[in-house]
Amino acid sequence: MTGGVGETSYSRNSSLQKKASDMMKHIILETVQEVCLTTKSKSIGIADLGCSSGPNTLSNVKEIIETVQRISQNNIPEFRVFLNDLPTNDFNAIFQALPDFRHQLKSAVPSNIYIAAYPGSFYGRLFPDHCLHFIYSTYSLHRLSRIPPGIYDEQGRSMNKDNIYISEKSSPLVSEAYFKQFQEDYSLFLSSRSEELVSGGKMVLILLGREGFHHADRGNTFFWKILSKSLTNLVSKGDLEKERLDSYEVHFYAPCKEEIEDMVNREGSFEVDRLEMFEVEKNIIGNGMSYGTMVAMTVRAIQESMVAHHFGEAIIESLFEEYGRLVDEEMAKEEIRPISFLLGSYETLTWNIYEFRTFNIKSLGSESI
């Protein structure tokens, strides 16, 4: 993510994630309440995996703490809050916001609140055994730990040329490689978290996904197709070398409902409490900007560092200007329907019936998404 608080920072361009997670906020808070009432612990361990930076991080923490304070009455526990992301995350921006965060909590019943950063990949162990009561992650688990090695041939050349992610032109071997990497990562994530949760602990995960088995849908996958086309257009203009494009792939995977439930079932550490799909509608009003421009700003805030590292910073402005233009063009032809999944689960050795519902968010207000 792009750090700081500048115009292209994640902090300024994450209101889409905020609105979407707000839609599911009641589930997060209900789950926290269930954990507190079940465990009755005097010290609650909470982890935000993939916290990034910006206002969303501490806003979520604040609501969780206030919920626990409200139901605990005279037996308010202490809070151990662990904020996790990769070491390159802008943790300083979060810490600089802590004085205001604590001031906002002053009107509530006082509690001992300890907040710490835990840099590292969540694809593996992060915390000591059985120290967490509640884990949540919003819009992080669709990012893979690495580019799937299976997309390269014996000479190390990509079998997915002219694409940066799975498309309708991709070989079935490419789809299989991405799916295999998702299985490997997600299994490791689940097994690691099962060691870190206390008995009775729970997780709530929100991630991007797709509706059916076909990988090249007109949803989250389609946005990668547009970015690939934007890069190709720069190649045709002579602003980018084709060899650089042929060697660029993204570490992303949008699973479908069946793949998520199958992975939880296979790994065996957790029982699914609920699995819900929701969609953000496109009737967004935003400072006179087009929908494509707002999407481009969101994608830039997430992808800029990786794109700049591979292609150089010189193409960034022209790339995302082209990207926004192409998104608007496609939206004029046909709707793009990116969806998200919410997975609520708790540690167990059995399987449970899940709920499956569709939600719509009518408007995202005037902020950039």
Coordinates of C-alpha atoms in Angstrom, one line a residue:
M1 CA 0.0 0.0 0.0
T2 CA 1.1 3.6 -0.6
G3 CA 1.8 5.1 2.8
G4 CA 1.5 8.6 4.2
V5 CA -1.5 10.8 3.8
G6 CA -0.9 12.2 0.3
E7 CA -3.4 12.4 -2.6
T8 CA -2.5 8.9 -3.9
S9 CA -2.1 7.2 -0.4
Y10 CA -4.1 4.3 0.8
S11 CA -5.2 6.4 3.7
R12 CA -6.9 8.8 1.3
N13 CA -8.2 6.1 -1.1
S14 CA -9.6 3.3 1.1
S15 CA -13.2 4.4 1.6
L16 CA -14.5 1.6 -0.6
Q17 CA -13.0 -0.9 1.8
K18 CA -14.4 1.1 4.7
K19 CA -17.9 1.1 3.3
A20 CA -17.8 -2.6 2.4
S21 CA -16.5 -3.6 5.9
D22 CA -19.1 -1.3 7.5
M23 CA -21.7 -3.4 5.8
M24 CA -20.4 -6.5 7.6
K25 CA -19.5 -4.6 10.8
H26 CA -22.4 -6.0 12.7
I27 CA -21.1 -9.6 12.2
I28 CA -17.6 -8.6 13.4
L29 CA -19.0 -7.0 16.6
E30 CA -21.5 -9.9 17.2
T31 CA -18.6 -12.3 16.9
V32 CA -16.5 -10.3 19.4
Q33 CA -19.4 -10.4 21.9
E34 CA -19.7 -14.1 21.5
V35 CA -16.0 -14.6 22.2
C36 CA -16.1 -12.4 25.3
L37 CA -19.2 -14.1 26.8
T38 CA -17.7 -17.6 26.1
T39 CA -14.2 -17.1 27.3
K40 CA -14.8 -14.5 30.1
S41 CA -11.1 -13.7 29.9
K42 CA -9.6 -10.8 31.9
S43 CA -7.2 -10.1 29.0
I44 CA -8.5 -10.1 25.4
G45 CA -6.1 -10.7 22.5
I46 CA -7.2 -9.2 19.2
A47 CA -5.3 -9.3 15.9
D48 CA -5.9 -7.3 12.7
L49 CA -4.1 -9.2 9.9
G50 CA -3.3 -7.0 6.9
C51 CA -4.1 -3.8 8.8
S52 CA -2.4 -1.5 6.3
S53 CA -2.5 2.2 7.4
G54 CA -5.0 5.0 7.4
P55 CA -8.2 5.7 9.3
N56 CA -9.8 2.3 8.8
T57 CA -7.4 0.4 11.1
L58 CA -8.0 2.3 14.4
S59 CA -11.7 2.8 13.6
N60 CA -12.2 -1.0 13.6
V61 CA -10.2 -1.3 16.8
K62 CA -12.2 1.5 18.5
E63 CA -15.5 -0.1 17.7
I64 CA -14.4 -3.6 18.9
I65 CA -13.1 -2.1 22.2
E66 CA -16.2 -0.1 22.8
T67 CA -18.4 -3.1 22.2
V68 CA -16.5 -5.2 24.7
Q69 CA -16.6 -2.4 27.2
R70 CA -20.4 -2.1 26.8
I71 CA -21.1 -5.8 27.5
S72 CA -18.5 -6.3 30.2
Q73 CA -20.1 -3.8 32.6
N74 CA -17.9 -3.8 35.8
N75 CA -15.5 -6.6 34.6
I76 CA -13.9 -4.9 31.7
P77 CA -10.8 -6.8 30.5
E78 CA -7.5 -5.4 29.3
F79 CA -7.0 -5.3 25.5
R80 CA -3.9 -6.6 23.7
V81 CA -4.2 -5.4 20.1
F82 CA -1.8 -6.6 17.5
L83 CA -1.7 -4.9 14.1
N84 CA -0.1 -7.0 11.4
D85 CA 1.1 -6.3 7.9
L86 CA 4.2 -6.7 5.9
P87 CA 7.4 -4.9 7.2
T88 CA 7.1 -2.3 4.5
N89 CA 3.7 -1.1 5.8
D90 CA 3.5 2.5 7.1
F91 CA 3.1 1.6 10.8
N92 CA 4.4 5.1 11.7
A93 CA 1.2 6.6 10.4
I94 CA -0.8 4.4 12.7
F95 CA 1.3 5.2 15.7
Q96 CA 1.1 8.9 15.0
A97 CA -2.7 8.6 15.1
L98 CA -2.7 6.8 18.5
P99 CA -3.0 10.0 20.7
D100 CA -6.2 11.0 19.0
F101 CA -7.4 7.4 19.2
R102 CA -6.9 7.3 22.9
H103 CA -8.5 10.7 23.3
Q104 CA -11.7 9.5 21.5
L105 CA -11.9 6.6 24.0
K106 CA -11.6 8.8 27.1
S107 CA -15.3 9.2 27.4
A108 CA -15.7 5.5 27.7
V109 CA -15.1 3.4 30.8
P110 CA -11.2 3.3 31.2
S111 CA -9.4 0.2 30.1
N112 CA -5.9 -0.9 29.8
I113 CA -5.2 -1.0 26.1
Y114 CA -1.9 -2.2 24.6
I115 CA -1.4 -1.7 20.9
A116 CA 1.6 -3.2 19.1
A117 CA 2.8 -3.7 15.5
Y118 CA 3.6 -7.2 14.4
P119 CA 5.3 -7.0 11.0
G120 CA 5.5 -10.2 8.9
S121 CA 3.5 -12.4 6.5
F122 CA 0.4 -14.0 7.9
Y123 CA 1.2 -17.1 5.7
G124 CA 2.9 -18.7 8.7
R125 CA 3.0 -18.3 12.5
L126 CA 3.0 -14.7 13.9
F127 CA 2.0 -15.0 17.5
P128 CA 2.7 -17.3 20.5
D129 CA 0.5 -20.4 21.1
H130 CA -3.1 -19.7 22.3
C131 CA -2.8 -15.9 22.9
L132 CA -5.5 -14.6 20.7
H133 CA -9.3 -14.5 21.2
F134 CA -10.4 -12.8 18.0
I135 CA -8.8 -12.5 14.6
Y136 CA -10.1 -10.4 11.7
S137 CA -8.7 -9.6 8.3
T138 CA -10.4 -7.3 5.8
Y139 CA -9.4 -7.3 2.1
S140 CA -6.0 -9.0 2.5
L141 CA -6.4 -12.8 2.0
H142 CA -6.9 -12.6 -1.8
R143 CA -3.2 -11.6 -2.0
L144 CA -1.0 -14.6 -2.4
S145 CA 2.3 -15.1 -0.7
R146 CA 4.2 -15.2 -4.1
I147 CA 3.7 -15.5 -7.8
P148 CA 2.7 -19.1 -8.4
P149 CA 5.9 -20.9 -9.6
G150 CA 3.8 -23.2 -11.8
I151 CA 3.1 -20.5 -14.3
Y152 CA 6.8 -20.7 -15.5
D153 CA 8.2 -23.2 -17.9
E154 CA 11.5 -25.1 -17.5
Q155 CA 13.4 -22.1 -18.9
G156 CA 11.8 -19.8 -16.4
R157 CA 9.6 -18.1 -19.0
S158 CA 6.0 -17.2 -18.1
M159 CA 3.3 -19.3 -19.8
N160 CA 0.9 -16.4 -19.3
K161 CA 2.3 -13.9 -21.8
D162 CA 0.2 -10.8 -22.7
N163 CA -1.6 -11.2 -19.3
I164 CA -0.7 -10.3 -15.8
Y165 CA -3.4 -12.5 -14.2
I166 CA -5.7 -15.3 -15.3
S167 CA -7.7 -14.4 -18.4
E168 CA -9.9 -16.2 -21.0
K169 CA -6.7 -16.5 -23.1
S170 CA -4.7 -18.1 -20.3
S171 CA -3.6 -21.8 -20.4
P172 CA -5.5 -24.1 -18.0
L173 CA -2.0 -24.6 -16.5
V174 CA -2.0 -21.0 -15.4
S175 CA -5.4 -21.3 -13.7
E176 CA -4.2 -24.5 -12.0
A177 CA -1.0 -22.9 -10.8
Y178 CA -2.9 -19.9 -9.2
F179 CA -5.4 -22.2 -7.6
K180 CA -2.7 -24.5 -6.2
Q181 CA -0.9 -21.5 -4.7
F182 CA -4.2 -20.3 -3.1
Q183 CA -4.6 -23.8 -1.6
E184 CA -1.1 -23.8 -0.2
D185 CA -1.4 -20.3 1.3
Y186 CA -4.8 -20.6 2.7
S187 CA -4.1 -24.0 4.3
L188 CA -1.0 -22.5 6.0
F189 CA -3.0 -19.5 7.1
L190 CA -5.7 -21.6 8.8
S191 CA -3.3 -24.0 10.5
S192 CA -1.2 -21.1 11.8
R193 CA -4.2 -19.3 13.2
S194 CA -5.5 -22.5 14.9
E195 CA -2.3 -22.6 17.0
E196 CA -2.6 -19.0 18.0
L197 CA -6.3 -18.9 19.0
V198 CA -7.5 -19.8 22.5
S199 CA -10.2 -22.4 23.0
G200 CA -13.4 -20.6 22.0
G201 CA -11.6 -18.0 19.8
K202 CA -13.0 -17.0 16.5
M203 CA -12.1 -15.4 13.1
V204 CA -13.9 -13.1 10.7
L205 CA -12.3 -12.7 7.2
I206 CA -13.4 -10.5 4.4
L207 CA -11.8 -11.0 0.9
L208 CA -12.4 -10.5 -2.7
G209 CA -13.8 -13.4 -4.7
R210 CA -15.8 -14.5 -7.8
E211 CA -19.3 -15.9 -8.3
G212 CA -18.7 -19.1 -10.3
F213 CA -16.0 -21.6 -11.2
H214 CA -14.9 -19.7 -14.3
H215 CA -11.8 -17.7 -13.4
A216 CA -12.2 -15.0 -16.1
D217 CA -15.4 -13.4 -14.8
R218 CA -16.5 -9.8 -15.2
G219 CA -15.7 -9.0 -11.6
N220 CA -12.5 -8.7 -9.7
T221 CA -10.6 -10.6 -12.3
F222 CA -11.7 -8.2 -15.0
F223 CA -10.0 -5.3 -13.3
W224 CA -6.7 -7.1 -13.8
K225 CA -7.5 -7.6 -17.4
I226 CA -8.0 -3.8 -17.7
L227 CA -4.7 -3.1 -16.0
S228 CA -3.0 -5.6 -18.4
K229 CA -4.6 -3.8 -21.4
S230 CA -3.4 -0.4 -19.9
L231 CA 0.1 -1.7 -19.8
T232 CA -0.2 -3.1 -23.3
N233 CA -1.3 0.3 -24.6
L234 CA 1.8 1.9 -23.1
V235 CA 3.9 -0.7 -24.9
S236 CA 2.2 0.2 -28.2
K237 CA 3.0 3.9 -27.6
G238 CA 6.7 3.1 -27.0
D239 CA 6.5 4.1 -23.3
L240 CA 7.2 0.5 -22.0
E241 CA 9.3 -2.4 -23.2
K242 CA 7.2 -5.5 -24.1
E243 CA 9.8 -7.8 -22.3
R244 CA 9.1 -6.0 -19.1
L245 CA 5.3 -6.6 -19.5
D246 CA 5.9 -10.3 -20.3
S247 CA 7.7 -10.8 -17.1
Y248 CA 5.1 -9.2 -14.8
E249 CA 2.5 -11.2 -12.9
V250 CA 0.4 -10.4 -9.9
H251 CA 0.1 -12.4 -6.6
F252 CA -3.7 -12.4 -6.4
Y253 CA -6.4 -15.0 -6.4
A254 CA -10.2 -14.4 -6.2
P255 CA -11.7 -17.7 -4.9
C256 CA -15.3 -18.8 -5.4
K257 CA -17.6 -19.9 -2.6
E258 CA -17.0 -23.6 -3.2
E259 CA -13.2 -23.2 -3.1
I260 CA -13.3 -21.4 0.2
E261 CA -15.5 -23.9 1.9
D262 CA -13.6 -26.8 0.4
M263 CA -10.3 -25.4 1.7
V264 CA -11.7 -25.0 5.3
N265 CA -13.1 -28.5 5.2
R266 CA -9.8 -30.0 3.9
E267 CA -7.6 -28.2 6.4
G268 CA -9.9 -29.2 9.3
S269 CA -9.0 -26.8 12.1
F270 CA -12.1 -24.5 11.8
E271 CA -15.8 -24.8 11.5
V272 CA -17.6 -22.3 9.2
D273 CA -20.2 -20.2 11.2
R274 CA -21.3 -18.2 8.2
L275 CA -20.1 -17.6 4.6
E276 CA -21.7 -14.6 3.0
M277 CA -21.3 -12.8 -0.4
F278 CA -21.9 -9.1 -0.8
E279 CA -21.5 -6.6 -3.6
V280 CA -20.9 -2.9 -3.7
E281 CA -23.1 -1.0 -6.2
K282 CA -21.6 1.5 -8.6
N283 CA -23.9 4.5 -8.1
I284 CA -21.1 6.5 -6.4
I285 CA -21.0 10.3 -6.2
G286 CA -17.4 11.4 -5.7
N287 CA -16.1 15.0 -6.1
G288 CA -16.9 15.2 -9.8
M289 CA -14.6 12.3 -10.7
S290 CA -15.8 9.5 -12.9
Y291 CA -16.2 5.9 -11.5
G292 CA -13.1 4.8 -13.6
T293 CA -11.0 7.6 -12.1
M294 CA -12.0 6.6 -8.5
V295 CA -11.3 2.9 -9.2
A296 CA -7.9 3.9 -10.7
M297 CA -7.0 5.8 -7.5
T298 CA -7.9 2.8 -5.4
V299 CA -5.9 0.4 -7.5
R300 CA -3.0 2.8 -7.6
A301 CA -2.9 3.1 -3.8
I302 CA -2.7 -0.7 -3.6
Q303 CA -0.5 -1.5 -6.6
E304 CA 1.8 1.5 -7.1
S305 CA 4.8 0.3 -5.2
M306 CA 4.9 -3.1 -7.0
V307 CA 4.3 -1.5 -10.4
A308 CA 6.9 1.1 -9.9
H309 CA 9.4 -1.5 -8.6
H310 CA 9.0 -3.6 -11.8
F311 CA 8.4 -0.9 -14.5
G312 CA 9.9 2.2 -12.9
E313 CA 8.1 5.3 -11.6
A314 CA 8.0 7.1 -14.9
I315 CA 4.9 5.3 -16.2
I316 CA 2.8 5.6 -13.1
E317 CA 0.8 8.7 -14.0
S318 CA 0.1 7.7 -17.6
L319 CA -0.7 4.1 -16.6
F320 CA -3.4 4.9 -14.1
E321 CA -4.8 7.7 -16.2
E322 CA -5.2 5.1 -19.0
Y323 CA -6.6 2.6 -16.5
G324 CA -9.3 4.9 -15.3
R325 CA -10.3 5.7 -18.9
L326 CA -10.6 2.0 -19.8
V327 CA -12.7 1.3 -16.7
D328 CA -15.1 4.0 -17.8
E329 CA -15.2 2.6 -21.3
E330 CA -16.0 -0.9 -20.1
M331 CA -18.7 0.3 -17.6
A332 CA -20.4 2.1 -20.5
K333 CA -20.6 -1.2 -22.3
E334 CA -21.5 -3.6 -19.5
E335 CA -21.5 -3.6 -15.7
I336 CA -18.4 -4.8 -13.8
R337 CA -19.5 -6.8 -10.7
P338 CA -16.7 -7.3 -8.2
I339 CA -17.9 -9.3 -5.2
S340 CA -16.6 -10.0 -1.7
F341 CA -17.0 -12.8 0.8
L342 CA -17.2 -12.8 4.5
L343 CA -16.1 -15.9 6.3
G344 CA -16.9 -16.3 10.0
S345 CA -15.4 -19.4 11.7
Y346 CA -14.2 -20.9 15.0
E347 CA -11.7 -23.6 15.8
T348 CA -13.2 -27.1 15.7
L349 CA -12.8 -30.4 14.0
T350 CA -16.2 -30.6 12.5
W351 CA -18.2 -29.0 9.7
N352 CA -21.3 -26.8 10.0
I353 CA -24.0 -25.5 7.7
Y354 CA -23.2 -22.0 6.3
E355 CA -25.4 -19.1 5.4
F356 CA -25.2 -17.6 1.9
R357 CA -26.7 -14.2 1.2
T358 CA -26.2 -11.3 -1.2
F359 CA -26.0 -7.7 0.0
N360 CA -26.0 -4.4 -1.9
I361 CA -24.5 -1.1 -0.7
K362 CA -26.5 1.7 -2.3
S363 CA -24.0 4.6 -2.1
L364 CA -20.5 5.2 -1.0
G365 CA -20.9 8.9 -0.4
S366 CA -18.6 11.6 -1.7
E367 CA -15.2 10.2 -0.9
S368 CA -12.9 8.7 -3.4
I369 CA -13.1 4.9 -3.4

